[in-house]
Amino acid sequence: TYTALLPALADGEHRVGVTFTPTDRRPVAAGLTVRVDTAGPALVPGPAQVDAPLTGRPLTFSEPVDAATLAGRVGLYTADGELVAVPAVGGGSRDFTLSFPEVLAAGFYEVRVAAGVADLAGNPMPPAADPFRLGRDATAPTVVPAPLPAATREAPAGVT
């Protein structure tokens, strides 16, 4: 058994290799790639301006997170700091979707993620926020006619 001591490696992927040369044979080489991860994930901001109606919002992290650590740590707040909703969270890895229990009114909101969300290596993320402005719903409604049943398209009996 041989042991090698390596200097501290920076975060990221590194190729570590070794060559062994027996006195009576050709050299034998082996290697592996290691990933050093000592930093927690970060929240990637979503769009700063969105238009109503809005029933959900993407929630994206800089790296995959442990979805179990996300449970109970996400809230939607008004600009005044009032809790509006605790959204349902779906998805996984880096990309999640927040589903709000009701359609939101126009205004300023902030998705807050509490401390404790961790990446797959267990590195925690500090608290983070994703503020956004929700504009009014400027889309005019459209009327879509529904086809009438065949019986109502024909003149009723006895009408002249």
C-alpha positions as protocol buffer text, in pm:
chain_id: "A"
residue {
  index: 1
  type: THR
  ca { x: 0 y: 0 z: 0 }
}
residue {
  index: 2
  type: TYR
  ca { x: 126 y: 340 z: -97 }
}
residue {
  index: 3
  type: THR
  ca { x: -5 y: 673 z: 23 }
}
residue {
  index: 4
  type: ALA
  ca { x: 29 y: 1003 z: -155 }
}
residue {
  index: 5
  type: LEU
  ca { x: -35 y: 1338 z: 4 }
}
residue {
  index: 6
  type: LEU
  ca { x: -170 y: 1601 z: -231 }
}
residue {
  index: 7
  type: PRO
  ca { x: -179 y: 1974 z: -173 }
}
residue {
  index: 8
  type: ALA
  ca { x: -519 y: 2124 z: -102 }
}
residue {
  index: 9
  type: LEU
  ca { x: -723 y: 2137 z: -419 }
}
residue {
  index: 10
  type: ALA
  ca { x: -950 y: 2423 z: -517 }
}
residue {
  index: 11
  type: ASP
  ca { x: -1319 y: 2363 z: -582 }
}
residue {
  index: 12
  type: GLY
  ca { x: -1381 y: 2199 z: -917 }
}
residue {
  index: 13
  type: GLU
  ca { x: -1285 y: 1882 z: -1101 }
}
residue {
  index: 14
  type: HIS
  ca { x: -928 y: 1758 z: -1089 }
}
residue {
  index: 15
  type: ARG
  ca { x: -760 y: 1464 z: -1256 }
}
residue {
  index: 16
  type: VAL
  ca { x: -540 y: 1269 z: -1015 }
}
residue {
  index: 17
  type: GLY
  ca { x: -305 y: 1015 z: -1164 }
}
residue {
  index: 18
  type: VAL
  ca { x: -30 y: 786 z: -1056 }
}
residue {
  index: 19
  type: THR
  ca { x: 233 y: 586 z: -1243 }
}
residue {
  index: 20
  type: PHE
  ca { x: 397 y: 282 z: -1088 }
}
residue {
  index: 21
  type: THR
  ca { x: 713 y: 149 z: -1245 }
}
residue {
  index: 22
  type: PRO
  ca { x: 820 y: -197 z: -1124 }
}
residue {
  index: 23
  type: THR
  ca { x: 1189 y: -267 z: -1160 }
}
residue {
  index: 24
  type: ASP
  ca { x: 1132 y: -554 z: -1401 }
}
residue {
  index: 25
  type: ARG
  ca { x: 823 y: -439 z: -1598 }
}
residue {
  index: 26
  type: ARG
  ca { x: 673 y: -160 z: -1798 }
}
residue {
  index: 27
  type: PRO
  ca { x: 513 y: 132 z: -1609 }
}
residue {
  index: 28
  type: VAL
  ca { x: 149 y: 101 z: -1510 }
}
residue {
  index: 29
  type: ALA
  ca { x: -61 y: 416 z: -1490 }
}
residue {
  index: 30
  type: ALA
  ca { x: -402 y: 478 z: -1336 }
}
residue {
  index: 31
  type: GLY
  ca { x: -604 y: 784 z: -1260 }
}
residue {
  index: 32
  type: LEU
  ca { x: -938 y: 918 z: -1159 }
}
residue {
  index: 33
  type: THR
  ca { x: -1125 y: 1244 z: -1162 }
}
residue {
  index: 34
  type: VAL
  ca { x: -1225 y: 1393 z: -829 }
}
residue {
  index: 35
  type: ARG
  ca { x: -1462 y: 1680 z: -769 }
}
residue {
  index: 36
  type: VAL
  ca { x: -1389 y: 1909 z: -477 }
}
residue {
  index: 37
  type: ASP
  ca { x: -1698 y: 2095 z: -353 }
}
residue {
  index: 38
  type: THR
  ca { x: -1675 y: 2308 z: -41 }
}
residue {
  index: 39
  type: ALA
  ca { x: -1918 y: 2586 z: -137 }
}
residue {
  index: 40
  type: GLY
  ca { x: -2293 y: 2581 z: -94 }
}
residue {
  index: 41
  type: PRO
  ca { x: -2537 y: 2643 z: -377 }
}
residue {
  index: 42
  type: ALA
  ca { x: -2665 y: 2988 z: -475 }
}
residue {
  index: 43
  type: LEU
  ca { x: -3009 y: 3095 z: -587 }
}
residue {
  index: 44
  type: VAL
  ca { x: -3018 y: 3200 z: -953 }
}
residue {
  index: 45
  type: PRO
  ca { x: -3252 y: 3500 z: -994 }
}
residue {
  index: 46
  type: GLY
  ca { x: -3561 y: 3454 z: -1209 }
}
residue {
  index: 47
  type: PRO
  ca { x: -3710 y: 3722 z: -1434 }
}
residue {
  index: 48
  type: ALA
  ca { x: -3738 y: 4058 z: -1253 }
}
residue {
  index: 49
  type: GLN
  ca { x: -4062 y: 4148 z: -1436 }
}
residue {
  index: 50
  type: VAL
  ca { x: -4346 y: 3910 z: -1517 }
}
residue {
  index: 51
  type: ASP
  ca { x: -4703 y: 3969 z: -1629 }
}
residue {
  index: 52
  type: ALA
  ca { x: -5016 y: 3839 z: -1464 }
}
residue {
  index: 53
  type: PRO
  ca { x: -5178 y: 3597 z: -1434 }
}
residue {
  index: 54
  type: LEU
  ca { x: -4914 y: 3412 z: -1236 }
}
residue {
  index: 55
  type: THR
  ca { x: -4970 y: 3084 z: -1054 }
}
residue {
  index: 56
  type: GLY
  ca { x: -4609 y: 2970 z: -1025 }
}
residue {
  index: 57
  type: ARG
  ca { x: -4244 y: 3064 z: -1069 }
}
residue {
  index: 58
  type: PRO
  ca { x: -3923 y: 2878 z: -1155 }
}
residue {
  index: 59
  type: LEU
  ca { x: -3673 y: 2833 z: -874 }
}
residue {
  index: 60
  type: THR
  ca { x: -3320 y: 2762 z: -1000 }
}
residue {
  index: 61
  type: PHE
  ca { x: -2997 y: 2696 z: -812 }
}
residue {
  index: 62
  type: SER
  ca { x: -2636 y: 2721 z: -926 }
}
residue {
  index: 63
  type: GLU
  ca { x: -2585 y: 2348 z: -873 }
}
residue {
  index: 64
  type: PRO
  ca { x: -2799 y: 2044 z: -786 }
}
residue {
  index: 65
  type: VAL
  ca { x: -2949 y: 2060 z: -437 }
}
residue {
  index: 66
  type: ASP
  ca { x: -3080 y: 1795 z: -202 }
}
residue {
  index: 67
  type: ALA
  ca { x: -3456 y: 1834 z: -253 }
}
residue {
  index: 68
  type: ALA
  ca { x: -3524 y: 1711 z: 102 }
}
residue {
  index: 69
  type: THR
  ca { x: -3344 y: 2017 z: 241 }
}
residue {
  index: 70
  type: LEU
  ca { x: -3575 y: 2248 z: 43 }
}
residue {
  index: 71
  type: ALA
  ca { x: -3893 y: 2133 z: 218 }
}
residue {
  index: 72
  type: GLY
  ca { x: -4045 y: 2406 z: 436 }
}
residue {
  index: 73
  type: ARG
  ca { x: -3776 y: 2660 z: 346 }
}
residue {
  index: 74
  type: VAL
  ca { x: -3947 y: 2849 z: 62 }
}
residue {
  index: 75
  type: GLY
  ca { x: -4200 y: 3131 z: 102 }
}
residue {
  index: 76
  type: LEU
  ca { x: -4357 y: 3401 z: -111 }
}
residue {
  index: 77
  type: TYR
  ca { x: -4364 y: 3746 z: 50 }
}
residue {
  index: 78
  type: THR
  ca { x: -4496 y: 4093 z: -38 }
}
residue {
  index: 79
  type: ALA
  ca { x: -4257 y: 4388 z: -59 }
}
residue {
  index: 80
  type: ASP
  ca { x: -4366 y: 4471 z: 299 }
}
residue {
  index: 81
  type: GLY
  ca { x: -4246 y: 4132 z: 423 }
}
residue {
  index: 82
  type: GLU
  ca { x: -4592 y: 3978 z: 465 }
}
residue {
  index: 83
  type: LEU
  ca { x: -4607 y: 3606 z: 395 }
}
residue {
  index: 84
  type: VAL
  ca { x: -4842 y: 3548 z: 101 }
}
residue {
  index: 85
  type: ALA
  ca { x: -4802 y: 3176 z: 48 }
}
residue {
  index: 86
  type: VAL
  ca { x: -4591 y: 2872 z: 113 }
}
residue {
  index: 87
  type: PRO
  ca { x: -4576 y: 2736 z: -241 }
}
residue {
  index: 88
  type: ALA
  ca { x: -4575 y: 2372 z: -340 }
}
residue {
  index: 89
  type: VAL
  ca { x: -4231 y: 2281 z: -478 }
}
residue {
  index: 90
  type: GLY
  ca { x: -4186 y: 2041 z: -768 }
}
residue {
  index: 91
  type: GLY
  ca { x: -3890 y: 1936 z: -978 }
}
residue {
  index: 92
  type: GLY
  ca { x: -3540 y: 1845 z: -875 }
}
residue {
  index: 93
  type: SER
  ca { x: -3167 y: 1878 z: -927 }
}
residue {
  index: 94
  type: ARG
  ca { x: -3107 y: 2248 z: -1006 }
}
residue {
  index: 95
  type: ASP
  ca { x: -3451 y: 2335 z: -1145 }
}
residue {
  index: 96
  type: PHE
  ca { x: -3767 y: 2350 z: -939 }
}
residue {
  index: 97
  type: THR
  ca { x: -4111 y: 2500 z: -995 }
}
residue {
  index: 98
  type: LEU
  ca { x: -4308 y: 2685 z: -731 }
}
residue {
  index: 99
  type: SER
  ca { x: -4688 y: 2652 z: -751 }
}
residue {
  index: 100
  type: PHE
  ca { x: -4887 y: 2919 z: -570 }
}
residue {
  index: 101
  type: PRO
  ca { x: -5224 y: 2824 z: -418 }
}
residue {
  index: 102
  type: GLU
  ca { x: -5400 y: 3118 z: -587 }
}
residue {
  index: 103
  type: VAL
  ca { x: -5347 y: 3367 z: -869 }
}
residue {
  index: 104
  type: LEU
  ca { x: -5147 y: 3665 z: -746 }
}
residue {
  index: 105
  type: ALA
  ca { x: -5250 y: 4030 z: -779 }
}
residue {
  index: 106
  type: ALA
  ca { x: -5017 y: 4278 z: -947 }
}
residue {
  index: 107
  type: GLY
  ca { x: -4740 y: 4412 z: -722 }
}
residue {
  index: 108
  type: PHE
  ca { x: -4392 y: 4348 z: -587 }
}
residue {
  index: 109
  type: TYR
  ca { x: -4310 y: 4005 z: -447 }
}
residue {
  index: 110
  type: GLU
  ca { x: -4009 y: 3815 z: -320 }
}
residue {
  index: 111
  type: VAL
  ca { x: -3943 y: 3443 z: -311 }
}
residue {
  index: 112
  type: ARG
  ca { x: -3736 y: 3374 z: -1 }
}
residue {
  index: 113
  type: VAL
  ca { x: -3532 y: 3063 z: 59 }
}
residue {
  index: 114
  type: ALA
  ca { x: -3431 y: 3011 z: 422 }
}
residue {
  index: 115
  type: ALA
  ca { x: -3089 y: 2890 z: 534 }
}
residue {
  index: 116
  type: GLY
  ca { x: -3033 y: 2516 z: 535 }
}
residue {
  index: 117
  type: VAL
  ca { x: -3084 y: 2423 z: 170 }
}
residue {
  index: 118
  type: ALA
  ca { x: -2780 y: 2213 z: 84 }
}
residue {
  index: 119
  type: ASP
  ca { x: -2606 y: 2080 z: -225 }
}
residue {
  index: 120
  type: LEU
  ca { x: -2544 y: 1710 z: -279 }
}
residue {
  index: 121
  type: ALA
  ca { x: -2217 y: 1732 z: -85 }
}
residue {
  index: 122
  type: GLY
  ca { x: -2403 y: 1874 z: 216 }
}
residue {
  index: 123
  type: ASN
  ca { x: -2272 y: 2230 z: 182 }
}
residue {
  index: 124
  type: PRO
  ca { x: -2542 y: 2469 z: 308 }
}
residue {
  index: 125
  type: MET
  ca { x: -2668 y: 2779 z: 132 }
}
residue {
  index: 126
  type: PRO
  ca { x: -2718 y: 3106 z: 321 }
}
residue {
  index: 127
  type: PRO
  ca { x: -3065 y: 3267 z: 310 }
}
residue {
  index: 128
  type: ALA
  ca { x: -3148 y: 3406 z: -34 }
}
residue {
  index: 129
  type: ALA
  ca { x: -3422 y: 3605 z: -207 }
}
residue {
  index: 130
  type: ASP
  ca { x: -3553 y: 3644 z: -561 }
}
residue {
  index: 131
  type: PRO
  ca { x: -3755 y: 3968 z: -591 }
}
residue {
  index: 132
  type: PHE
  ca { x: -3983 y: 4034 z: -887 }
}
residue {
  index: 133
  type: ARG
  ca { x: -4255 y: 4270 z: -1004 }
}
residue {
  index: 134
  type: LEU
  ca { x: -4584 y: 4123 z: -1120 }
}
residue {
  index: 135
  type: GLY
  ca { x: -4752 y: 4345 z: -1378 }
}
residue {
  index: 136
  type: ARG
  ca { x: -5123 y: 4374 z: -1441 }
}
residue {
  index: 137
  type: ASP
  ca { x: -5292 y: 4127 z: -1669 }
}
residue {
  index: 138
  type: ALA
  ca { x: -5311 y: 4330 z: -1991 }
}
residue {
  index: 139
  type: THR
  ca { x: -5441 y: 4046 z: -2205 }
}
residue {
  index: 140
  type: ALA
  ca { x: -5799 y: 4110 z: -2313 }
}
residue {
  index: 141
  type: PRO
  ca { x: -6031 y: 3814 z: -2279 }
}
residue {
  index: 142
  type: THR
  ca { x: -6145 y: 3644 z: -2596 }
}
residue {
  index: 143
  type: VAL
  ca { x: -6478 y: 3481 z: -2663 }
}
residue {
  index: 144
  type: VAL
  ca { x: -6454 y: 3138 z: -2811 }
}
residue {
  index: 145
  type: PRO
  ca { x: -6788 y: 3019 z: -2948 }
}
residue {
  index: 146
  type: ALA
  ca { x: -6882 y: 2666 z: -2861 }
}
residue {
  index: 147
  type: PRO
  ca { x: -7049 y: 2454 z: -3129 }
}
residue {
  index: 148
  type: LEU
  ca { x: -7420 y: 2403 z: -3070 }
}
residue {
  index: 149
  type: PRO
  ca { x: -7563 y: 2054 z: -3049 }
}
residue {
  index: 150
  type: ALA
  ca { x: -7725 y: 1935 z: -3376 }
}
residue {
  index: 151
  type: ALA
  ca { x: -8081 y: 1952 z: -3230 }
}
residue {
  index: 152
  type: THR
  ca { x: -8061 y: 2325 z: -3165 }
}
residue {
  index: 153
  type: ARG
  ca { x: -7923 y: 2412 z: -3508 }
}
residue {
  index: 154
  type: GLU
  ca { x: -8240 y: 2302 z: -3682 }
}
residue {
  index: 155
  type: ALA
  ca { x: -8569 y: 2493 z: -3665 }
}
residue {
  index: 156
  type: PRO
  ca { x: -8801 y: 2348 z: -3404 }
}
residue {
  index: 157
  type: ALA
  ca { x: -9107 y: 2163 z: -3532 }
}
residue {
  index: 158
  type: GLY
  ca { x: -9408 y: 2384 z: -3603 }
}
residue {
  index: 159
  type: VAL
  ca { x: -9217 y: 2706 z: -3666 }
}
residue {
  index: 160
  type: THR
  ca { x: -9284 y: 2864 z: -4007 }
}
